[in-house]
Tab-separated table of C-alpha atoms and ligand atoms in Angstrom:
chain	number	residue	atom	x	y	z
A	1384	UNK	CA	3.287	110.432	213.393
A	1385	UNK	CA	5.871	108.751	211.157
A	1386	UNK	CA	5.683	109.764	207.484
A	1387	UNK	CA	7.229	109.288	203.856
A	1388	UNK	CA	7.098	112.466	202.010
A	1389	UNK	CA	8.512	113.064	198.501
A	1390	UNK	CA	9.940	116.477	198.379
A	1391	UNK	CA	10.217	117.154	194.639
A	1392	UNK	CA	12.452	119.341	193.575
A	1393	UNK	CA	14.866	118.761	196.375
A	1394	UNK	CA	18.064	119.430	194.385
A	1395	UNK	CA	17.534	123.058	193.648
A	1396	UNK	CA	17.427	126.334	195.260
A	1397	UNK	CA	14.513	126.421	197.501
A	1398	UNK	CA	14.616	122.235	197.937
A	1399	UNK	CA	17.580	121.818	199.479
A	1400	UNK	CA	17.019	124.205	202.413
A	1401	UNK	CA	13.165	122.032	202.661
A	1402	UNK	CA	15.269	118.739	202.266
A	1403	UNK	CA	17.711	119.566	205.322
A	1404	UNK	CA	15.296	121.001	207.580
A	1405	UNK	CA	12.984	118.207	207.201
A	1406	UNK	CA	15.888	115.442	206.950
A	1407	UNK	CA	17.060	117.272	210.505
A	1408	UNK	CA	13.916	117.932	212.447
A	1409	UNK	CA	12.243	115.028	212.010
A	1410	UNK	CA	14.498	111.774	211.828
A	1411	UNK	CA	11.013	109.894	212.418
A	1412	UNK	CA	9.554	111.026	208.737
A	1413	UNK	CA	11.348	109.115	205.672
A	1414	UNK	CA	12.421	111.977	203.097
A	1415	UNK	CA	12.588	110.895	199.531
A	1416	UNK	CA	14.339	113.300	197.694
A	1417	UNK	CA	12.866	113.398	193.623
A	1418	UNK	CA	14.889	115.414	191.230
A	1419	UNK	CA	15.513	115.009	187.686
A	1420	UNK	CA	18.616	117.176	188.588
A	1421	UNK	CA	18.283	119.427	185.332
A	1422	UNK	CA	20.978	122.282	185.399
A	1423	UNK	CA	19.404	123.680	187.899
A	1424	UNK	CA	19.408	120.437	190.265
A	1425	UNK	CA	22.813	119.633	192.240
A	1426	UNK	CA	23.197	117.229	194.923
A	1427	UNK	CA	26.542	118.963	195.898
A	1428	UNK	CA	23.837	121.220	197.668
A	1429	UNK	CA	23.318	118.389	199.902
A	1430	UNK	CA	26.200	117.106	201.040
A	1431	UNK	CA	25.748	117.979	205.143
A	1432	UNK	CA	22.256	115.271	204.610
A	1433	UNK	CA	23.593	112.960	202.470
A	1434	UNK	CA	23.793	110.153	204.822
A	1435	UNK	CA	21.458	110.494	206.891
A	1436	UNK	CA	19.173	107.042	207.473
A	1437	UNK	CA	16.129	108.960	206.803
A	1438	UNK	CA	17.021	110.983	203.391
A	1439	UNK	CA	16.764	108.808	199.581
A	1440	UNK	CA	17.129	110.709	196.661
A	1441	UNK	CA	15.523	109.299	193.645
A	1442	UNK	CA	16.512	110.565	189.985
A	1443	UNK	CA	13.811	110.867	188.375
A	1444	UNK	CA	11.703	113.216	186.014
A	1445	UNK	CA	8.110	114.389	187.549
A	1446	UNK	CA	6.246	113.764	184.090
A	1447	UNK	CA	6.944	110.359	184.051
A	1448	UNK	CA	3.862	109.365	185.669
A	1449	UNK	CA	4.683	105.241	185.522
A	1450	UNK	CA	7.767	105.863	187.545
A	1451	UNK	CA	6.312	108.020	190.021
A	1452	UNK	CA	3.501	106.118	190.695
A	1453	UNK	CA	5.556	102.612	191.144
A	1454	UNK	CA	7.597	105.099	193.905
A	1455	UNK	CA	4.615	106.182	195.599
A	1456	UNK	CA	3.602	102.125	195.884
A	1457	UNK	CA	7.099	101.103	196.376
A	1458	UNK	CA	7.367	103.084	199.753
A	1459	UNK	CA	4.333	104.128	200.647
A	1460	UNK	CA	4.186	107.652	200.323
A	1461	UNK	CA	1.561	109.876	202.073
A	1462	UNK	CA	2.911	113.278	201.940
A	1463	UNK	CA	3.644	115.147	198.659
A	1464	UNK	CA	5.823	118.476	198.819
A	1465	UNK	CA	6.141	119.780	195.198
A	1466	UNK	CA	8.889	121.720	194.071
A	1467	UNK	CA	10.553	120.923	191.057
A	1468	UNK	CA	9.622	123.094	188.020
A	1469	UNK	CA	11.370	125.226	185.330
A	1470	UNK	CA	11.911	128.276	187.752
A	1471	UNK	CA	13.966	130.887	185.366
A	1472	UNK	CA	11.548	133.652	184.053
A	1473	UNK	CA	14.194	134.798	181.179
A	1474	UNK	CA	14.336	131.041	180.537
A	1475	UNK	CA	10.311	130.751	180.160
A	1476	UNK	CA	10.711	133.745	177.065
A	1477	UNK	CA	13.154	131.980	175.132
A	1478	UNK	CA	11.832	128.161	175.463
A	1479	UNK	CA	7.881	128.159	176.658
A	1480	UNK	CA	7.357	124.394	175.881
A	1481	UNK	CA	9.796	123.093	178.907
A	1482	UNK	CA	7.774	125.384	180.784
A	1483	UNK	CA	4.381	123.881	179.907
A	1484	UNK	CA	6.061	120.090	180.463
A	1485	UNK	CA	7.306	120.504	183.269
A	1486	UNK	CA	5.525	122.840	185.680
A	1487	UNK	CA	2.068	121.805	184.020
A	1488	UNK	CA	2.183	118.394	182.759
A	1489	UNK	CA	4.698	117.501	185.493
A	1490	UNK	CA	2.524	118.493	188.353
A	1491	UNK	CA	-0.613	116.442	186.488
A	1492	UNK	CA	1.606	112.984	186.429
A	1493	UNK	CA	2.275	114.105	189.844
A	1494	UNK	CA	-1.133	114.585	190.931
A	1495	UNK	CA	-2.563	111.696	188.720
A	1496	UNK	CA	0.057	109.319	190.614
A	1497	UNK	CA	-1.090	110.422	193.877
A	1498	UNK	CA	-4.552	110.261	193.644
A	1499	UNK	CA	-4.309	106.580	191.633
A	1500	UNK	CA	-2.115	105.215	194.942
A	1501	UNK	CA	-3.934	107.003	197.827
A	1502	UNK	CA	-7.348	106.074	196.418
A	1503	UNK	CA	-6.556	102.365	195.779
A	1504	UNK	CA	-5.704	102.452	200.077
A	1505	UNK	CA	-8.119	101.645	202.848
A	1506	UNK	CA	-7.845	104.981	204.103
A	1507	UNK	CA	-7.853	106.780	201.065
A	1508	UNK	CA	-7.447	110.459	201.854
A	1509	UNK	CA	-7.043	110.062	205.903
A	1510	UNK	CA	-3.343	111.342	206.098
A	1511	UNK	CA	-2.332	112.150	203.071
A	1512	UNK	CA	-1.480	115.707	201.799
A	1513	UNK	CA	-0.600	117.335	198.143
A	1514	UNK	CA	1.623	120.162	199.067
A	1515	UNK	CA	2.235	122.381	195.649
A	1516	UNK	CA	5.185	125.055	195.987
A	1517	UNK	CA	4.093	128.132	193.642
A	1518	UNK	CA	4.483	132.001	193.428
A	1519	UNK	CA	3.294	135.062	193.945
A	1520	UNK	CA	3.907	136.084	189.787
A	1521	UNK	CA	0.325	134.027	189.217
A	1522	UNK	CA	-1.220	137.226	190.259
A	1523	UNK	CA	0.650	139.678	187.730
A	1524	UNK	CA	2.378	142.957	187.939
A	1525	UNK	CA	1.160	145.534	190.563
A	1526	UNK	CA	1.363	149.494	189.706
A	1527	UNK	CA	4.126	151.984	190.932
A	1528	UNK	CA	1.978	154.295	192.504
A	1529	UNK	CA	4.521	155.588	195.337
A	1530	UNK	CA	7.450	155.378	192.917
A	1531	UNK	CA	9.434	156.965	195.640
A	1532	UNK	CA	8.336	154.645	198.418
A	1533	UNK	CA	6.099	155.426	201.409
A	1534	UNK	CA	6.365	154.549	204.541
A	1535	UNK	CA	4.161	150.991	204.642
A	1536	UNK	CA	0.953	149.741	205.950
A	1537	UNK	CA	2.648	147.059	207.528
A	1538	UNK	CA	6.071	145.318	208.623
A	1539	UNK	CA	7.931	142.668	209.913
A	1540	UNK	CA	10.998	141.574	210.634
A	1541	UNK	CA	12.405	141.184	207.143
A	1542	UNK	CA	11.746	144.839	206.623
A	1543	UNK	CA	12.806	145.916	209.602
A	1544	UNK	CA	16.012	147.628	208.420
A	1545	UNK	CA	16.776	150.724	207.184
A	1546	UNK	CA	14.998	150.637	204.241
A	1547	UNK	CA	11.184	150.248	204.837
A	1548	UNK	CA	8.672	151.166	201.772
A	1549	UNK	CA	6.039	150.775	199.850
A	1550	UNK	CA	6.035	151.350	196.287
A	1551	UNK	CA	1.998	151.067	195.820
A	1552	UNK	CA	-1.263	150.955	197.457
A	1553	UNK	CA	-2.195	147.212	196.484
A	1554	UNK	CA	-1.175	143.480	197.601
A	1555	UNK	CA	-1.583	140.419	196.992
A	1556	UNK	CA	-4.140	138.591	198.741
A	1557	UNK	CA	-4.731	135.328	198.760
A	1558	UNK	CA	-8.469	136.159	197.126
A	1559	UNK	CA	-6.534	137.774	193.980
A	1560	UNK	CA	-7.366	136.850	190.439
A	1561	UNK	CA	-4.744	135.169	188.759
A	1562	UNK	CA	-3.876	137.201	185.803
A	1563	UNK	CA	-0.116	135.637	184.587
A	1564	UNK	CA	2.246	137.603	182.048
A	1565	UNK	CA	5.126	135.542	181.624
A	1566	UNK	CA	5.410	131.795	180.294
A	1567	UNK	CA	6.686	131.124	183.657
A	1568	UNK	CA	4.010	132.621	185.703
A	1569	UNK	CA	1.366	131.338	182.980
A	1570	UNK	CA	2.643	127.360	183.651
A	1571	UNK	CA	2.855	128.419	187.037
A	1572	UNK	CA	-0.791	128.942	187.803
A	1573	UNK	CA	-1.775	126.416	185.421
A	1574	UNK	CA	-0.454	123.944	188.013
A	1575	UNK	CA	-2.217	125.935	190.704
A	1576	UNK	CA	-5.433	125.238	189.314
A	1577	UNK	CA	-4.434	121.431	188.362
A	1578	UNK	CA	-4.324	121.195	192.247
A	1579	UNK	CA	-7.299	122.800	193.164
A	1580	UNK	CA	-9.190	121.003	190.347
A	1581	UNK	CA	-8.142	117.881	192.162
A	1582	UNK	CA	-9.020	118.711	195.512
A	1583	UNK	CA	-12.925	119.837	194.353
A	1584	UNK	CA	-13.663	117.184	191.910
A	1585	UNK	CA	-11.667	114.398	193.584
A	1586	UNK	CA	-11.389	115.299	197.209
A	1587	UNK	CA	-7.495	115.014	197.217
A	1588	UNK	CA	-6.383	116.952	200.303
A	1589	UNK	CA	-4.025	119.819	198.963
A	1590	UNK	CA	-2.488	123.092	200.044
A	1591	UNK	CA	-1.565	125.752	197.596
A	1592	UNK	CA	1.438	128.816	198.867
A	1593	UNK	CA	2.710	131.485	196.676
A	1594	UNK	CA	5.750	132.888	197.959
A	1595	UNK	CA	7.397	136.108	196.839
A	1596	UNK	CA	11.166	136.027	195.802
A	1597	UNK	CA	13.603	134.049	198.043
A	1598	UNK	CA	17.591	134.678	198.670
A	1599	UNK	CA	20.414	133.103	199.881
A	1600	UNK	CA	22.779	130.139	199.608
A	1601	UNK	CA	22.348	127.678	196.654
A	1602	UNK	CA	20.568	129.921	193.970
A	1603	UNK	CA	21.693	129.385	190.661
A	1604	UNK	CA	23.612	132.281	189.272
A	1605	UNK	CA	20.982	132.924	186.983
A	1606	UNK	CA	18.855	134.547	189.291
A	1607	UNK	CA	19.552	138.723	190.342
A	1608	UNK	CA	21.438	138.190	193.590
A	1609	UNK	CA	23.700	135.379	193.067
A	1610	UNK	CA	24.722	136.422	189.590
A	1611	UNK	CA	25.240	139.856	190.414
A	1612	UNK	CA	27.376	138.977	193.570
A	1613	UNK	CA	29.589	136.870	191.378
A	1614	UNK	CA	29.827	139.313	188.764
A	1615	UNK	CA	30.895	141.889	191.269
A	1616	UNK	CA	33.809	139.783	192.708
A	1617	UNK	CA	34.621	139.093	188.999
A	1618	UNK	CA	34.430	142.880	188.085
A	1619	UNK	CA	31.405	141.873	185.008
A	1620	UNK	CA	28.843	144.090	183.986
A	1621	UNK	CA	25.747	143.829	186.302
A	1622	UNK	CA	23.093	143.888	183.350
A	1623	UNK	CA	19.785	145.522	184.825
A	1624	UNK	CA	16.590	145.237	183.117
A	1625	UNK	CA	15.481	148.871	181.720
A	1626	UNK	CA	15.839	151.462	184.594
A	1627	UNK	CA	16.368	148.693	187.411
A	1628	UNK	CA	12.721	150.525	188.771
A	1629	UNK	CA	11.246	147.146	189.013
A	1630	UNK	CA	10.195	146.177	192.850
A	1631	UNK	CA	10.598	142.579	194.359
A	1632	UNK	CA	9.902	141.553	197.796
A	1633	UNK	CA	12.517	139.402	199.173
A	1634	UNK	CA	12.174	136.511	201.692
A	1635	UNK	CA	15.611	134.154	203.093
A	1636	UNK	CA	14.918	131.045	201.805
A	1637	UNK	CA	14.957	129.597	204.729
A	1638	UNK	CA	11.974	131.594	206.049
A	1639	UNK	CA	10.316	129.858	203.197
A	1640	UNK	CA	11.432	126.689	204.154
A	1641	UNK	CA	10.159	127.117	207.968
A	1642	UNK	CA	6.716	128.027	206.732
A	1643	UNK	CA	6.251	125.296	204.632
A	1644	UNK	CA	7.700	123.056	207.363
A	1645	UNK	CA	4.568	124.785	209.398
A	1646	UNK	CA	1.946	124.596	206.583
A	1647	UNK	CA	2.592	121.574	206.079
A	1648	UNK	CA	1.863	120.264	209.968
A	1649	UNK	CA	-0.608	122.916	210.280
A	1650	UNK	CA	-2.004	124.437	207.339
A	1651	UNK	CA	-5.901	123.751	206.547
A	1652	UNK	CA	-6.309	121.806	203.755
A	1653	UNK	CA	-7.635	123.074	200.653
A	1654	UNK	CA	-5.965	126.462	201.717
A	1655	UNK	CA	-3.558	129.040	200.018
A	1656	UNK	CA	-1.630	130.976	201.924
A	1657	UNK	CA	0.832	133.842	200.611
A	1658	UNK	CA	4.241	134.120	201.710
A	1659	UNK	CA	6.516	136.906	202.202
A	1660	UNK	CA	7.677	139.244	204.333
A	1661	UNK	CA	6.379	142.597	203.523
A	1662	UNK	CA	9.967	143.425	202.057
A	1663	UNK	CA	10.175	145.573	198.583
A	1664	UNK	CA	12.743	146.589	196.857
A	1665	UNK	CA	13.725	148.408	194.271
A	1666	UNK	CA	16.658	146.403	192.031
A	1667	UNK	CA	18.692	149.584	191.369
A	1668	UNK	CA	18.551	149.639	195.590
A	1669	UNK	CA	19.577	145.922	196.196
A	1670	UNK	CA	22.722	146.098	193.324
A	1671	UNK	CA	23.192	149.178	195.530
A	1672	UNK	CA	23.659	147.241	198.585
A	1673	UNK	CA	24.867	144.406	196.903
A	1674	UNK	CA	27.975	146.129	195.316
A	1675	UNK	CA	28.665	147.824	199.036
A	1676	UNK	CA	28.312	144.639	200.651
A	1677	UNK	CA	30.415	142.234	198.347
A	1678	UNK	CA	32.829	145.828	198.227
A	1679	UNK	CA	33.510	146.012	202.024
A	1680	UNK	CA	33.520	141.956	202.500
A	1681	UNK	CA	36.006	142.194	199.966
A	1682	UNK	CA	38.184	144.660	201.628
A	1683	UNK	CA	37.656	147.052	198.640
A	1684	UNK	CA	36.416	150.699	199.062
A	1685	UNK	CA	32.597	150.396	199.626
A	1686	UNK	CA	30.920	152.130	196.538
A	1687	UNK	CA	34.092	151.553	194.375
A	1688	UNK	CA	32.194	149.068	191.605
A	1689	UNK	CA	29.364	150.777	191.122
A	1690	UNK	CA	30.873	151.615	187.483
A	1691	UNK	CA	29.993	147.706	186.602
A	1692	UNK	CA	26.474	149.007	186.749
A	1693	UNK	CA	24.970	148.641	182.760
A	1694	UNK	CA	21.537	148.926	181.662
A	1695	UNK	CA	20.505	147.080	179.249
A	1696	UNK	CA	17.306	146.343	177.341
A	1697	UNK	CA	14.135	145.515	179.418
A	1698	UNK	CA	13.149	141.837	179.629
A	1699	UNK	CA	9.607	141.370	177.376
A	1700	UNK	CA	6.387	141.950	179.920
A	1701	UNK	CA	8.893	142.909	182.815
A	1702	UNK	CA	6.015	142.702	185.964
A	1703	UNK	CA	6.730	145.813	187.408
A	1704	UNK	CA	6.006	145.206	191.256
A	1705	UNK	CA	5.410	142.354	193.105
A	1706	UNK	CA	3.988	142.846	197.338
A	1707	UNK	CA	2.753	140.005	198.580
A	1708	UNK	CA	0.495	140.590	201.984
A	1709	UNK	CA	0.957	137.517	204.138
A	1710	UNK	CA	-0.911	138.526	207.008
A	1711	UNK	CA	-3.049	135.206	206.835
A	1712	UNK	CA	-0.261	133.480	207.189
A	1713	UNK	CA	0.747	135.126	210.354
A	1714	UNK	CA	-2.313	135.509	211.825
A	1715	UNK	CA	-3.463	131.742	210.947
A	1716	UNK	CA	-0.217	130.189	211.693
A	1717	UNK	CA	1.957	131.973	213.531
A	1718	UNK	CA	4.539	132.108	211.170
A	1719	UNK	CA	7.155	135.014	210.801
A	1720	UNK	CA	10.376	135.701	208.920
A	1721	UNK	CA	13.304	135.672	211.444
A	1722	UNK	CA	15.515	137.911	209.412
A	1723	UNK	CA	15.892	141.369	208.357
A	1724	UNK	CA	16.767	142.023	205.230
A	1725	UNK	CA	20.022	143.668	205.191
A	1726	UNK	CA	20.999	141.105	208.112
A	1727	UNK	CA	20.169	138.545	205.285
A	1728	UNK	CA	22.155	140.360	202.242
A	1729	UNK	CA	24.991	140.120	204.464
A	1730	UNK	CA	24.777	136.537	205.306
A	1731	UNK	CA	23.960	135.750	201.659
A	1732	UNK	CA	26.385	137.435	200.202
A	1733	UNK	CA	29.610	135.939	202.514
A	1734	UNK	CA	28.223	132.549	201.850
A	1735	UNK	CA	28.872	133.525	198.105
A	1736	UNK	CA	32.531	134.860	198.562
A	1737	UNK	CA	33.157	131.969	200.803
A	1738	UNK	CA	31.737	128.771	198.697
A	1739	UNK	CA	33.702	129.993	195.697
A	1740	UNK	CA	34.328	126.418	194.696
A	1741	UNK	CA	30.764	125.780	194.533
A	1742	UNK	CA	30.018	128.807	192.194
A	1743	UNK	CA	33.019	127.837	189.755
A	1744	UNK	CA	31.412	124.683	189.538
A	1745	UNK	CA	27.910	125.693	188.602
A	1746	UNK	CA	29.227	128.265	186.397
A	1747	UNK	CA	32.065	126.386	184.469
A	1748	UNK	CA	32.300	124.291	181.405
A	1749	UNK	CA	29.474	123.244	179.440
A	1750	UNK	CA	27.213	125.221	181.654
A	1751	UNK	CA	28.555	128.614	180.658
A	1752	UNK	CA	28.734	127.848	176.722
A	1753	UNK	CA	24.206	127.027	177.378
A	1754	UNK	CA	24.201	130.352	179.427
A	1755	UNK	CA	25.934	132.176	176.392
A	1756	UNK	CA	23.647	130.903	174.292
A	1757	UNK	CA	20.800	132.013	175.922
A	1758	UNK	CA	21.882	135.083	176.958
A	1759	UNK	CA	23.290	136.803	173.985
A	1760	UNK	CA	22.532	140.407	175.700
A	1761	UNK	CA	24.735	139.993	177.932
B	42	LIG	P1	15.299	125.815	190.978
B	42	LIG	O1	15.221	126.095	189.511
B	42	LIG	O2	16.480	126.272	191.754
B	42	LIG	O3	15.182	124.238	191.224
B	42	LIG	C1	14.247	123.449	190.553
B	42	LIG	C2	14.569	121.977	190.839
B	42	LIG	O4	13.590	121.174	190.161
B	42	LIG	C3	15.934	121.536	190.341
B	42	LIG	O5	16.576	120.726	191.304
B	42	LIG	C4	15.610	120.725	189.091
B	42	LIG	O6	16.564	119.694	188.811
B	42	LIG	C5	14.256	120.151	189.457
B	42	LIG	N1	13.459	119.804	188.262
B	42	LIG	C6	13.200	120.614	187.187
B	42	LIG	N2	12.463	119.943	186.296
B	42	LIG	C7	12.213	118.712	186.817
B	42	LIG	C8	11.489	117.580	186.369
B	42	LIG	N3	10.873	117.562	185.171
B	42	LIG	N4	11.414	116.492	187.179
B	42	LIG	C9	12.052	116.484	188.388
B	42	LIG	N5	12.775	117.524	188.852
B	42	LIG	C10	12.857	118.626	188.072
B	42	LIG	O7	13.946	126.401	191.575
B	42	LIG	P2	13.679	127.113	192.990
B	42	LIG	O8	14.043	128.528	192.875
B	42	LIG	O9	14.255	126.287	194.065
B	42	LIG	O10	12.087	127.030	193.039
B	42	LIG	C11	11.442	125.882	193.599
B	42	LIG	C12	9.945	126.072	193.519
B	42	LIG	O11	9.577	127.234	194.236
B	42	LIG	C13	9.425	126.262	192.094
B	42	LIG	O12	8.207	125.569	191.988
B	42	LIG	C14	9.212	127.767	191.977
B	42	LIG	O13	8.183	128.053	191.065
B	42	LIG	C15	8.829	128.108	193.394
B	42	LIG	N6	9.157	129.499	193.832
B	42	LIG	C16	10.440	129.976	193.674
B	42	LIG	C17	10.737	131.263	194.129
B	42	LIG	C18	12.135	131.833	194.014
B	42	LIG	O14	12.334	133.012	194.330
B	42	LIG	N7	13.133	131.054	193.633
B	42	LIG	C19	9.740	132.056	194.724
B	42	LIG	C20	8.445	131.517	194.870
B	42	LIG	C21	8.183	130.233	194.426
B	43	LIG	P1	15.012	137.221	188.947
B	43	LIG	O1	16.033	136.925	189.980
B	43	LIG	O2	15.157	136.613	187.587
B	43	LIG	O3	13.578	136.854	189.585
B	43	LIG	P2	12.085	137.164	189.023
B	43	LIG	O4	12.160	137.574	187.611
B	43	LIG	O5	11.413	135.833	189.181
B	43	LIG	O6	11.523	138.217	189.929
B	43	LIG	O7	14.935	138.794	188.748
B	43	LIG	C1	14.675	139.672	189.821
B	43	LIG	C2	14.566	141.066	189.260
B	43	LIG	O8	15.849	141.471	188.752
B	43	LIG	C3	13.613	141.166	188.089
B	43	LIG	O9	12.920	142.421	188.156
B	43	LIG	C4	14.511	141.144	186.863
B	43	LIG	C5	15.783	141.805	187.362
B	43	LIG	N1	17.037	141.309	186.738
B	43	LIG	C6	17.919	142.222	186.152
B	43	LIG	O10	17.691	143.445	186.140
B	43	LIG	N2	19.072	141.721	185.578
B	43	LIG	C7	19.363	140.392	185.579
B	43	LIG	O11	20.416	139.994	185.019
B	43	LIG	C8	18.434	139.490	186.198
B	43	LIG	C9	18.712	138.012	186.217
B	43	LIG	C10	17.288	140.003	186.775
């Protein structure tokens, strides 16, 4: 069936890889591409699908509701994947209002605009589907109660390396109460429950995922991996968070990208389904492999920049672990990561040393005197 789907969001990290694998699987669906294209939006990301017949991008800011709405008209949209937002948690603790505009009132004027243009159409709901992108920090911080690992319940092919633990007991499940800690997370699952509001009082046919953290090419140098990278090749200081104990559980963004391509076909609507790939690890472990990796791609002696390594003070309300269990997802759909972890840090990390242009870009300039600004500890 030929559709028009708005991806919002399209510009950034996880939107680009959504944008290209939609733009490329499926030349029969029309891909509008909305982005306000904030510093954290660049279309340089998109070069490769610029051109393609069935790709539009569309500047424009999610919370104005008027100009979304005319769009929806305008081409007749009937498919809704939501990315953009304010995605930076250090960002959220210095400046919590963009946070509430964006990810909450932005996802509202989204919502509003949808459910205004597919209600005033014959069909009304028949076809149409609100997909929102959120995360897995709506449900909180889990505990540390195998601080040394243990060997885990369950695995896949992302943590199918060398390095396979647990640092805890618990999971998130997709039954979970949400119980937020930082202004990001809090905005975060205030637009979750925006879209589930609007599914049970209206009837608007959504999906909800909350995916754990993703890697690879096209993150903003804010973020741990791409920032750290860089700094390596520059010789910085890496600047981890209190003991660098915290635990993440990492997914290739393009993993996430193939299982929304698949909830989106397939999911059932008013679902959530948790992504991730049963992956944790420790950030002193991945700067570990990090500084090995970048070392030996480098030609440098592995090991040899592990003096860059500074601790500094701990971010306010650091969540401590975050394990997402996305057996529903698997079991439901059939979905599955594809890569393993380290096979992924190494991919990751030579598309970083080899797009060096891109990075200077991002990180140049104007950009870098903000970044200052806002990160005086560094
Ligand atoms: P990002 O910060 O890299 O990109 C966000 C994009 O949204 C940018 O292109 C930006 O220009 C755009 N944007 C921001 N405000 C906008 C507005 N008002 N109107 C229109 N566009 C706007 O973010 P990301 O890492 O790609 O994350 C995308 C989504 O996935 C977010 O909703 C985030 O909460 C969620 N998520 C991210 C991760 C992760 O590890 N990065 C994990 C789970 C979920
Ligand atoms: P980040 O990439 O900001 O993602 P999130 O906070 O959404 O999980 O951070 C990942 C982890 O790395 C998190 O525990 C904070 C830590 N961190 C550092 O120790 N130093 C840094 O400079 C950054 C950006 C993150």
């Amino acid at each position: 069936m030929k559709r028009t789907i708005i991806i919002t969001g399209g510009a950034g990290f996880i939107g680009n890889h959504v944008v290209r694998l939609f733009v490329n699987k499926y030349p029969e669906h029309n891909i509008i591409n909305l982005d306000k294209l904030t510093y954290a939006g660049n279309l340089a990301n998109l070069k490769d699908v610029e051109d393609k017949p069935n790709y539009k991008f569309v500047k424009m800011d999610i919370c104005d509701f008027e100009g979304v709405y005319k769009l929806m008209q305008d081409a007749h949209v009937d498919g809704i994947i939501h990315l953009a937002a304010e995605s930076h948690v250090d960002r959220s603790i210095k400046d919590p209002f963009t946070f509430a505009r964006t990810n909450v009132m932005g996802t509202l004027s989204l919502l509003q605009a949808a459910k205004l243009y597919w209600e005033s159409q014959p069909e009304r709901w028949e076809g149409k589907l609100f997909y929102h992108i959120s995360t897995d920090e709506v449900y909180g911080a889990l505990e540390l109660t195998n601080p040394e690992g243990v060997i885990p319940p369950f695995s896949t092919k992302a943590s199918s390396g060398k390095h396979h633990l647990a640092y805890g007991d618990k999971f998130f499940t997709e039954d979970l109460k949400y119980q937020p800690h930082s202004p990001y997370s809090a905005s975060k699952a205030s637009s979750d429950h925006f879209v589930r509001a609007f599914h049970d009082t209206y009837g608007m046919p959504t999906v909800v995922t909350n995916c754990s953290n993703n890697y690879g090419p096209y993150q903003f140098p804010e973020k741990l991996i791409p920032l750290f990278i860089n700094n390596i090749r520059h010789r910085k200081p890496l600047p981890v968070y209190g003991k660098g104990e915290n635990v993440r559980d990492w997914l290739y963004v393009e993993d996430h990208a193939r299982a929304i391509d698949t909830i989106f076909h397939h999911g059932t609507v008013a679902e959530t389904y948790n992504i991730g790939g049963f992956n944790e690890w420790k950030n002193i472990d991945i700067i570990r492999l990090l500084i090995r990796t970048v070392d030996r791609q480098l030609g440098r002696a592995e090991g040899e920049d592990e003096n860059l390594i500074t601790f500094v003070t701990d971010r306010a309300g650091h969540d401590m672990r975050y394990a997402i269990d996305s057996r529903k997802l698997q079991r439901e759909l059939g979905w599955e990561p594809s890569l393993q972890f380290e096979e992924g840090i190494e991919k990751t990390v030579r598309w970083y040393l080899d797009n060096q242009e891109w990075m200077d870009n991002v990180t140049s300039g104007d950009y870098m005197k903000y970044y200052d600004d806002m990160y005086s500890n560094r």
